[in-house]
CSV table of C-alpha atoms in Angstrom, one decimal:
chain,number,residue,atom,x,y,z
A,15,MET,CA,-2.4,-43.7,-15.7
A,16,HIS,CA,-3.7,-41.3,-18.3
A,17,ARG,CA,-7.3,-40.2,-17.7
A,18,PRO,CA,-9.3,-39.4,-20.9
A,19,PRO,CA,-10.6,-35.9,-21.2
A,20,GLY,CA,-13.9,-35.2,-19.5
A,21,ALA,CA,-13.5,-38.3,-17.1
A,22,PHE,CA,-13.8,-37.4,-13.4
A,23,PRO,CA,-13.8,-39.7,-10.4
A,24,LEU,CA,-17.0,-40.2,-8.5
A,25,THR,CA,-15.5,-38.4,-5.5
A,26,GLY,CA,-15.1,-35.3,-7.5
A,27,HIS,CA,-18.8,-35.2,-8.3
A,28,ILE,CA,-19.6,-35.8,-4.6
A,29,GLN,CA,-17.3,-33.1,-3.5
A,30,ARG,CA,-18.7,-30.6,-5.9
A,31,LEU,CA,-22.2,-31.5,-4.7
A,32,PHE,CA,-21.3,-31.0,-1.1
A,33,GLN,CA,-19.8,-27.6,-2.0
A,34,ARG,CA,-23.0,-26.5,-3.6
A,35,VAL,CA,-25.0,-27.7,-0.6
A,36,ARG,CA,-22.7,-25.9,1.9
A,37,ALA,CA,-22.9,-22.7,-0.2
A,38,PHE,CA,-26.7,-22.9,-0.3
A,39,ASP,CA,-26.8,-23.5,3.5
A,40,ARG,CA,-24.6,-20.5,4.2
A,41,ARG,CA,-27.0,-18.3,2.2
A,42,ARG,CA,-30.3,-19.8,3.7
A,43,PRO,CA,-29.5,-21.7,6.9
A,44,LEU,CA,-33.2,-21.8,7.9
A,45,VAL,CA,-34.1,-24.0,4.9
A,46,ARG,CA,-31.8,-26.8,6.0
A,47,ASP,CA,-32.7,-26.5,9.7
A,48,GLY,CA,-36.4,-26.4,8.9
A,49,LEU,CA,-36.3,-29.5,6.7
A,50,LEU,CA,-34.3,-31.4,9.3
A,51,THR,CA,-36.7,-30.4,12.1
A,52,MET,CA,-39.8,-31.3,10.1
A,53,PHE,CA,-38.3,-34.8,9.4
A,54,TRP,CA,-37.5,-35.5,13.1
A,55,VAL,CA,-40.9,-34.1,14.3
A,56,LEU,CA,-42.6,-36.4,11.8
A,57,PHE,CA,-40.5,-39.4,13.0
A,58,ALA,CA,-41.3,-38.7,16.7
A,59,VAL,CA,-45.1,-38.3,16.0
A,60,LEU,CA,-45.1,-41.5,14.0
A,61,ASP,CA,-43.3,-43.4,16.8
A,62,VAL,CA,-46.0,-42.3,19.2
A,63,SER,CA,-49.0,-43.0,16.9
A,64,SER,CA,-47.7,-46.4,15.9
A,65,GLY,CA,-47.0,-47.4,19.5
A,66,GLY,CA,-43.4,-48.2,18.6
A,67,TRP,CA,-42.1,-46.5,21.8
A,68,ARG,CA,-43.7,-49.3,23.9
A,69,THR,CA,-41.2,-51.9,22.5
A,70,VAL,CA,-38.4,-50.4,24.6
A,71,ALA,CA,-40.3,-48.7,27.3
A,72,VAL,CA,-39.9,-49.7,31.0
A,73,ASP,CA,-43.4,-48.6,31.7
A,74,ARG,CA,-45.8,-49.1,28.8
A,75,ASP,CA,-48.7,-47.4,30.6
A,76,VAL,CA,-47.4,-43.8,30.3
A,77,PRO,CA,-50.3,-41.5,29.0
A,78,THR,CA,-50.2,-41.0,25.3
A,79,ALA,CA,-50.6,-37.3,25.6
A,80,LEU,CA,-47.5,-37.0,27.8
A,81,VAL,CA,-45.5,-39.2,25.4
A,82,LEU,CA,-46.6,-37.0,22.5
A,83,ALA,CA,-45.6,-33.9,24.4
A,84,MET,CA,-42.2,-35.3,25.2
A,85,SER,CA,-41.7,-36.4,21.6
A,86,VAL,CA,-42.4,-33.0,20.2
A,87,ALA,CA,-40.3,-31.3,22.9
A,88,PHE,CA,-37.3,-33.5,21.8
A,89,SER,CA,-37.7,-32.8,18.1
A,90,ALA,CA,-39.2,-29.3,17.5
A,91,PRO,CA,-36.3,-27.3,19.2
A,92,LEU,CA,-33.8,-28.8,16.7
A,93,LEU,CA,-34.7,-25.7,14.6
A,94,TRP,CA,-32.3,-23.7,16.9
A,95,ARG,CA,-29.7,-26.4,17.4
A,96,ARG,CA,-27.0,-24.4,15.6
A,97,SER,CA,-27.7,-20.9,16.8
A,98,HIS,CA,-28.5,-21.7,20.5
A,99,PRO,CA,-27.4,-25.3,21.2
A,100,LEU,CA,-27.0,-25.0,25.0
A,101,ALA,CA,-30.4,-23.2,25.3
A,102,VAL,CA,-32.0,-26.1,23.4
A,103,LEU,CA,-30.4,-28.7,25.7
A,104,LEU,CA,-31.7,-26.8,28.8
A,105,PHE,CA,-35.2,-26.7,27.3
A,106,MET,CA,-35.1,-30.5,26.7
A,107,ALA,CA,-33.7,-31.3,30.2
A,108,PRO,CA,-37.0,-31.3,32.1
A,109,PHE,CA,-38.6,-33.5,29.4
A,110,SER,CA,-35.5,-35.8,29.6
A,111,LEU,CA,-36.1,-36.1,33.4
A,112,ALA,CA,-39.8,-36.9,32.8
A,113,ASN,CA,-38.9,-39.4,30.1
A,114,ALA,CA,-36.6,-41.3,32.5
A,115,TRP,CA,-38.8,-40.9,35.6
A,116,THR,CA,-42.0,-42.2,33.9
A,117,GLY,CA,-40.1,-45.1,32.2
A,118,ALA,CA,-41.2,-44.2,28.7
A,119,VAL,CA,-37.6,-44.3,27.5
A,120,LEU,CA,-38.5,-42.6,24.2
A,121,GLN,CA,-36.2,-43.1,21.2
A,122,ALA,CA,-36.8,-39.4,20.4
A,123,ALA,CA,-34.7,-38.5,23.5
A,124,PHE,CA,-31.6,-39.5,21.5
A,125,LEU,CA,-32.2,-36.4,19.3
A,126,GLN,CA,-30.4,-34.5,22.1
A,127,GLU,CA,-27.1,-36.0,20.7
A,128,ILE,CA,-27.6,-34.0,17.5
A,129,VAL,CA,-27.5,-30.9,19.6
A,130,VAL,CA,-24.4,-32.2,21.4
A,131,PHE,CA,-22.7,-32.7,18.0
A,132,ASN,CA,-23.3,-29.1,17.2
A,133,VAL,CA,-21.9,-28.0,20.5
A,134,ALA,CA,-18.8,-30.0,19.9
A,135,VAL,CA,-18.4,-28.5,16.4
A,136,ARG,CA,-19.1,-24.8,17.2
A,137,GLN,CA,-18.7,-24.2,21.0
A,138,PRO,CA,-15.7,-24.2,23.3
A,139,MET,CA,-14.8,-27.4,25.1
A,140,ARG,CA,-16.2,-26.1,28.4
A,141,ALA,CA,-19.6,-25.8,26.7
A,142,LEU,CA,-19.3,-29.5,25.7
A,143,ALA,CA,-18.7,-30.4,29.3
A,144,TRP,CA,-21.8,-28.5,30.4
A,145,SER,CA,-23.8,-30.2,27.7
A,146,GLY,CA,-22.7,-33.6,29.0
A,147,ALA,CA,-24.0,-32.6,32.5
A,148,ILE,CA,-27.3,-31.3,31.0
A,149,VAL,CA,-27.9,-34.5,29.1
A,150,LEU,CA,-26.8,-37.1,31.6
A,151,ALA,CA,-27.9,-35.6,35.0
A,152,PRO,CA,-31.7,-35.9,34.3
A,153,LEU,CA,-31.2,-39.5,33.2
A,154,VAL,CA,-29.3,-40.4,36.4
A,155,ILE,CA,-31.9,-38.8,38.5
A,156,GLY,CA,-34.8,-40.3,36.6
A,157,SER,CA,-33.3,-43.8,36.7
A,158,GLY,CA,-33.6,-43.7,40.5
A,159,HIS,CA,-37.3,-44.4,40.0
A,160,PHE,CA,-36.4,-47.7,38.2
A,161,PRO,CA,-33.2,-48.8,39.9
A,162,ASP,CA,-33.3,-52.2,38.3
A,163,ASP,CA,-33.3,-50.7,34.8
A,164,TRP,CA,-30.8,-47.9,35.2
A,165,ASP,CA,-28.5,-49.6,32.6
A,166,ARG,CA,-31.3,-49.4,30.0
A,167,ILE,CA,-32.0,-45.8,30.8
A,168,VAL,CA,-28.5,-44.3,31.2
A,169,LEU,CA,-25.9,-46.4,29.4
A,170,PRO,CA,-27.3,-46.1,25.8
A,171,HIS,CA,-27.3,-42.3,26.2
A,172,LEU,CA,-23.8,-42.3,27.7
A,173,TYR,CA,-22.4,-44.2,24.7
A,174,THR,CA,-24.3,-42.1,22.2
A,175,PHE,CA,-23.2,-38.9,23.9
A,176,ALA,CA,-19.5,-40.0,23.7
A,177,PHE,CA,-19.9,-40.9,20.0
A,178,ALA,CA,-21.6,-37.6,19.2
A,179,ALA,CA,-18.9,-35.6,21.1
A,180,LEU,CA,-16.0,-37.4,19.4
A,181,ALA,CA,-17.6,-37.0,16.0
A,182,GLY,CA,-18.1,-33.3,16.6
A,183,ILE,CA,-14.5,-32.9,17.7
A,184,LEU,CA,-13.2,-34.7,14.6
A,185,VAL,CA,-15.3,-32.5,12.3
A,186,ARG,CA,-14.2,-29.4,14.1
A,187,THR,CA,-10.5,-30.4,14.0
A,188,ARG,CA,-10.7,-31.1,10.2
A,189,LYS,CA,-12.6,-27.8,9.7
A,190,GLU,CA,-10.0,-25.8,11.6
A,191,TYR,CA,-7.2,-27.6,9.8
A,192,THR,CA,-8.8,-26.8,6.4
A,193,GLU,CA,-9.2,-23.2,7.3
A,194,ALA,CA,-5.6,-23.0,8.4
A,195,LEU,CA,-4.5,-24.4,5.1
A,196,VAL,CA,-6.7,-21.9,3.2
A,197,ASP,CA,-5.3,-19.1,5.3
A,198,ARG,CA,-1.8,-20.2,4.7
A,199,ALA,CA,-2.4,-20.5,0.9
A,200,ASP,CA,-3.9,-17.0,0.9
A,201,ARG,CA,-0.8,-15.6,2.8
A,202,LEU,CA,1.6,-17.3,0.4
A,203,GLU,CA,-0.4,-16.0,-2.6
A,204,ARG,CA,-0.2,-12.4,-1.1
A,205,GLU,CA,3.5,-12.8,-0.4
A,206,ARG,CA,4.1,-14.1,-4.0
A,207,ASP,CA,2.2,-11.1,-5.4
A,208,GLN,CA,4.3,-8.8,-3.2
A,209,GLN,CA,7.5,-10.4,-4.4
A,210,THR,CA,6.4,-10.1,-8.0
A,211,GLN,CA,5.6,-6.4,-7.4
A,212,LEU,CA,9.0,-5.8,-5.8
A,213,ALA,CA,10.8,-7.6,-8.6
A,214,ALA,CA,8.9,-5.5,-11.2
A,215,ALA,CA,9.8,-2.3,-9.3
A,216,ALA,CA,13.4,-3.3,-9.3
A,217,GLU,CA,13.3,-4.1,-13.0
A,218,ARG,CA,11.7,-0.7,-13.7
A,219,THR,CA,14.4,1.0,-11.7
A,220,ARG,CA,17.1,-0.9,-13.6
A,221,ILE,CA,15.6,0.0,-16.9
A,222,ALA,CA,15.2,3.6,-16.0
A,223,ARG,CA,18.9,3.8,-14.9
A,224,GLU,CA,20.0,2.2,-18.2
A,225,MET,CA,17.8,4.6,-20.2
A,226,HIS,CA,19.2,7.6,-18.3
A,227,ASP,CA,22.8,6.5,-19.0
A,228,ILE,CA,22.4,5.4,-22.6
A,229,ILE,CA,19.9,8.0,-24.0
A,230,GLY,CA,21.4,10.9,-22.0
A,231,HIS,CA,24.9,10.1,-23.2
A,232,ASN,CA,23.9,9.7,-26.9
A,233,LEU,CA,21.7,12.9,-26.8
A,234,SER,CA,24.6,14.9,-25.4
A,235,VAL,CA,26.9,13.6,-28.1
A,236,ILE,CA,24.3,14.4,-30.8
A,237,THR,CA,24.0,17.9,-29.3
A,238,GLY,CA,27.7,18.5,-29.4
A,239,LEU,CA,28.0,17.2,-32.9
A,240,ALA,CA,25.1,19.3,-34.1
A,241,ASP,CA,26.7,22.5,-32.5
A,242,GLY,CA,30.0,21.7,-34.1
A,243,GLY,CA,28.5,20.9,-37.4
A,244,ALA,CA,26.6,24.2,-37.5
A,245,TYR,CA,29.8,26.1,-36.8
A,246,ALA,CA,31.7,24.1,-39.4
A,247,ALA,CA,29.1,24.4,-42.1
A,248,ALA,CA,30.1,27.9,-43.0
A,249,LYS,CA,33.9,27.3,-43.1
A,250,ASN,CA,34.5,23.6,-43.7
A,251,PRO,CA,31.6,21.8,-45.4
A,252,GLU,CA,33.6,18.5,-45.3
A,253,ARG,CA,33.7,18.6,-41.5
A,254,ALA,CA,30.0,19.4,-41.4
A,255,ALA,CA,29.3,16.3,-43.5
A,256,GLN,CA,31.4,14.2,-41.1
A,257,ALA,CA,29.4,15.7,-38.1
A,258,LEU,CA,26.1,14.8,-39.8
A,259,ASP,CA,27.3,11.3,-40.5
A,260,ALA,CA,28.3,10.9,-36.8
A,261,ILE,CA,24.9,12.2,-35.7
A,262,GLY,CA,23.2,9.6,-37.8
A,263,THR,CA,25.4,6.8,-36.4
A,264,THR,CA,24.9,7.9,-32.8
A,265,SER,CA,21.1,8.3,-33.3
A,266,ARG,CA,20.8,4.8,-34.7
A,267,GLN,CA,22.7,3.4,-31.8
A,268,ALA,CA,20.5,5.3,-29.3
A,269,LEU,CA,17.3,4.1,-31.1
A,270,THR,CA,18.6,0.5,-31.0
A,271,GLU,CA,19.3,0.7,-27.3
A,272,LEU,CA,15.9,2.3,-26.6
A,273,ARG,CA,14.1,-0.4,-28.5
A,274,ARG,CA,16.0,-3.1,-26.6
A,275,LEU,CA,15.1,-1.7,-23.2
A,276,LEU,CA,11.5,-0.9,-24.0
A,277,GLY,CA,11.0,-4.4,-25.4
A,278,VAL,CA,11.4,-5.7,-21.8
A,279,LEU,CA,8.2,-3.8,-20.9
A,280,ARG,CA,6.0,-5.4,-23.5
A,281,ASP,CA,3.3,-7.9,-22.4
A,282,HIS,CA,4.6,-10.3,-25.1
A,283,PRO,CA,8.2,-9.4,-25.6
A,284,ASP,CA,10.1,-10.4,-28.7
A,285,PRO,CA,12.9,-13.0,-28.4
A,286,ALA,CA,15.6,-11.6,-26.1
A,287,ASP,CA,18.3,-9.5,-27.6
A,288,ARG,CA,21.5,-11.4,-27.2
A,289,THR,CA,23.8,-8.4,-27.8
A,290,PRO,CA,26.4,-8.4,-25.0
A,291,GLN,CA,26.5,-5.5,-22.6
A,292,PRO,CA,29.5,-3.1,-22.8
A,293,THR,CA,32.7,-4.1,-21.1
A,294,LEU,CA,36.1,-2.5,-20.4
A,295,ASP,CA,37.2,-3.4,-23.9
A,296,ASP,CA,34.5,-0.9,-25.2
A,297,ILE,CA,35.9,2.1,-23.4
A,298,ASP,CA,38.1,3.2,-26.3
A,299,ALA,CA,35.0,3.2,-28.6
A,300,LEU,CA,33.1,5.2,-25.9
A,301,LEU,CA,35.9,7.8,-25.7
A,302,ASP,CA,36.1,8.1,-29.6
A,303,GLY,CA,32.4,9.0,-29.6
A,304,VAL,CA,33.0,11.6,-26.9
A,305,ARG,CA,35.9,13.1,-28.8
A,306,SER,CA,33.9,13.3,-32.0
A,307,ALA,CA,31.3,15.3,-30.0
A,308,GLY,CA,34.0,17.9,-29.3
A,309,LEU,CA,35.4,16.9,-25.9
A,310,PRO,CA,39.1,15.9,-25.9
A,311,VAL,CA,39.6,13.0,-23.6
A,312,ARG,CA,42.9,11.4,-22.5
A,313,LEU,CA,43.0,7.8,-21.2
A,314,HIS,CA,45.6,6.7,-18.7
A,315,ARG,CA,46.0,3.1,-17.4
A,316,HIS,CA,48.1,2.2,-14.4
A,317,GLY,CA,48.8,-1.1,-12.8
A,318,THR,CA,48.3,-4.6,-14.1
A,319,PRO,CA,44.8,-6.0,-14.8
A,320,PRO,CA,44.0,-9.1,-12.8
A,321,ALA,CA,44.5,-12.5,-14.3
A,322,VAL,CA,40.9,-13.3,-13.9
A,323,PRO,CA,38.8,-10.7,-15.8
A,324,LEU,CA,36.2,-8.6,-13.8
A,325,THR,CA,32.7,-10.0,-13.8
A,326,PRO,CA,30.4,-8.6,-16.5
A,327,GLY,CA,28.4,-6.6,-13.9
A,328,ARG,CA,31.6,-4.9,-12.6
A,329,GLN,CA,32.8,-4.1,-16.1
A,330,LEU,CA,29.3,-2.6,-17.0
A,331,THR,CA,29.4,-0.5,-13.8
A,332,VAL,CA,32.8,1.0,-14.8
A,333,TYR,CA,31.6,1.6,-18.3
A,334,ARG,CA,28.4,3.4,-17.2
A,335,VAL,CA,30.2,5.5,-14.7
A,336,LEU,CA,32.6,6.7,-17.4
A,337,GLN,CA,29.8,7.3,-19.8
A,338,GLU,CA,27.7,9.3,-17.3
A,339,SER,CA,30.6,11.4,-16.1
A,340,LEU,CA,31.7,12.4,-19.6
A,341,THR,CA,28.0,13.1,-20.5
A,342,ASN,CA,27.8,15.4,-17.5
A,343,THR,CA,30.9,17.2,-18.7
A,344,LEU,CA,29.4,17.7,-22.2
A,345,LYS,CA,26.1,19.0,-20.7
A,346,HIS,CA,27.2,21.0,-17.6
A,347,ALA,CA,30.8,22.0,-17.8
A,348,GLY,CA,30.2,25.4,-19.4
A,349,THR,CA,31.8,27.0,-22.4
A,350,ASP,CA,34.1,29.7,-20.9
A,351,HIS,CA,37.2,28.0,-22.2
A,352,PRO,CA,38.1,24.9,-24.3
A,353,LEU,CA,37.1,21.8,-22.4
A,354,ALA,CA,39.2,18.7,-21.8
A,355,ALA,CA,38.8,15.6,-19.7
A,356,ASP,CA,41.1,12.9,-18.3
A,357,VAL,CA,40.2,9.3,-17.5
A,358,THR,CA,42.5,7.3,-15.3
A,359,LEU,CA,42.1,3.5,-14.6
A,360,THR,CA,44.3,2.2,-11.8
A,361,TYR,CA,44.5,-1.5,-11.0
A,362,ARG,CA,45.4,-2.3,-7.4
A,363,PRO,CA,45.7,-5.8,-5.8
A,364,THR,CA,42.1,-5.7,-4.4
A,365,GLU,CA,40.3,-2.9,-6.3
A,366,LEU,CA,40.0,-0.9,-9.5
A,367,GLU,CA,39.9,2.8,-9.3
A,368,ALA,CA,38.4,5.0,-12.1
A,369,LEU,CA,39.1,8.7,-11.9
A,370,ILE,CA,37.4,11.1,-14.3
A,371,THR,CA,38.3,14.8,-14.1
A,372,ASP,CA,37.5,17.8,-16.3
A,373,ASN,CA,38.4,21.5,-16.4
A,374,GLY,CA,34.9,22.8,-16.6
A,375,THR,CA,33.4,25.7,-14.6
A,376,PRO,CA,30.2,24.2,-13.2
A,377,SER,CA,27.6,26.3,-11.3
A,378,PRO,CA,25.5,25.1,-8.4
A,379,THR,CA,22.4,25.2,-10.7
A,380,THR,CA,24.0,22.7,-13.2
A,381,ARG,CA,26.1,20.5,-10.9
A,382,PRO,CA,25.1,20.2,-7.2
A,383,LEU,CA,28.2,21.0,-5.1
A,384,ASP,CA,27.5,18.0,-2.8
A,385,GLY,CA,27.3,15.6,-5.7
A,386,SER,CA,23.7,14.7,-5.2
A,387,GLY,CA,22.3,14.9,-8.7
A,388,GLN,CA,20.1,12.3,-10.2
A,389,GLY,CA,22.8,10.9,-12.5
A,390,ILE,CA,25.3,10.7,-9.6
A,391,THR,CA,22.8,9.0,-7.4
A,392,GLY,CA,22.4,6.3,-10.1
A,393,MET,CA,26.2,5.9,-10.3
A,394,ARG,CA,26.4,5.4,-6.6
A,395,GLU,CA,23.6,2.8,-6.7
A,396,ARG,CA,25.6,0.9,-9.4
A,397,ALA,CA,28.7,1.0,-7.3
A,398,SER,CA,27.0,-0.1,-4.1
A,399,LEU,CA,25.7,-3.3,-5.9
A,400,TYR,CA,29.3,-4.5,-5.8
A,401,ASP,CA,30.4,-3.0,-2.5
A,402,GLY,CA,32.0,-0.1,-4.3
A,403,THR,CA,32.1,3.6,-3.5
A,404,LEU,CA,31.7,6.7,-5.6
A,405,GLU,CA,32.7,10.3,-4.8
A,406,ALA,CA,31.8,13.3,-7.0
A,407,GLY,CA,32.6,17.0,-6.5
A,408,ARG,CA,35.3,19.6,-7.1
A,409,PRO,CA,38.9,18.4,-6.9
A,410,PRO,CA,40.6,19.6,-3.7
A,411,THR,CA,43.5,21.3,-5.5
A,412,ALA,CA,42.2,22.3,-8.9
A,413,SER,CA,39.1,23.7,-10.7
A,414,GLY,CA,36.7,21.6,-12.7
A,415,TRP,CA,34.9,18.4,-11.6
A,416,GLN,CA,36.0,15.0,-10.4
A,417,VAL,CA,34.3,11.6,-10.1
A,418,ARG,CA,36.2,8.8,-8.3
A,419,LEU,CA,34.9,5.2,-8.5
A,420,ARG,CA,36.5,2.5,-6.3
A,421,LEU,CA,35.3,-1.1,-7.1
A,422,PRO,CA,36.5,-4.3,-5.4
A,423,LEU,CA,37.8,-6.9,-7.8
A,424,GLU,CA,36.0,-9.6,-6.0
A,425,ASP,CA,32.9,-10.0,-3.8
A,426,SER,CA,33.5,-9.2,-0.2
A,427,PRO,CA,32.5,-11.7,2.6
A,428,SER,CA,29.3,-9.6,3.2
């Protein structure tokens, strides 16, 4: 059933009212305790002054001064019922004994059960047992003075004590259950926030890896084209114009990729770019761009591609590894002699191997001999996502540099 705007059930108003009262009580507990104590003191005094206590008394000739003293003793200590409930019951115990022994049987004596309720709500169960002994023992002893009326003196307090104790236990159980739910909700909220932060960190890492691969490659190609164009400008203006045109095309591609990646970081991103990620079919275009930057690259394919194409993630991994490896060749391979590179893709029954080699002369300052550079680390991370391996370093039998990627064609059981 649709509820009109602004309409709330009565229980909602009552719940909000109780919440305000509880909040005020937490800030100023003495206000509530003082008001309650004043009310019960006034009730006890009126009962004495009106003579109403005589309607249930066993002995109606108890001195009024004693009755008044007992009435105040049962009501005034309620001010400390929450902070020191057992001490309040111990203070009331002698007056409870006098009340039963004299036969006054004051109704104010039932105020002890308010203290019992607070014991059940806030104190351990053993404290509740002690409170039962403190309340009932004086009544049993005092009823010995009136053995024919022990049921009028003891039984009403016994029933009231049981009711107050059960009510306090129920309130305590509900309170603890509510606190447990709130604690669980807080823990779930913290865990959700942590998962969100972890997901954001993983996304930032992915974006940083993509930016490193894409922007680094394109800038290396632009640098190679610019160097070649400057050399050709003096001897072959037509080749210089071609280099400038290639620089413009590559720059626009890099800018488009950069905008796409940075769009993910916006608070209110634009509609998602549906341009597909590079695949193995785009390797020829990648190699053409590298060749135009001045690095001759030969592509060799061995084996038969699987009937079922590789997943997009695996194809992107192979593409990025080729891109990063050739970019490193352009940046770090040196210029002592003409550079060249070879790319070999080998399909085996269970894996695809990509081998990239060049004839450069790297130095330890440009290419770590152990293959631990930042770009190589990113390539290894990509390979590990699909249970693949990546090795980088100098070839065992030749000069230059070599990167070998082995990637399973399907997910492993792990």
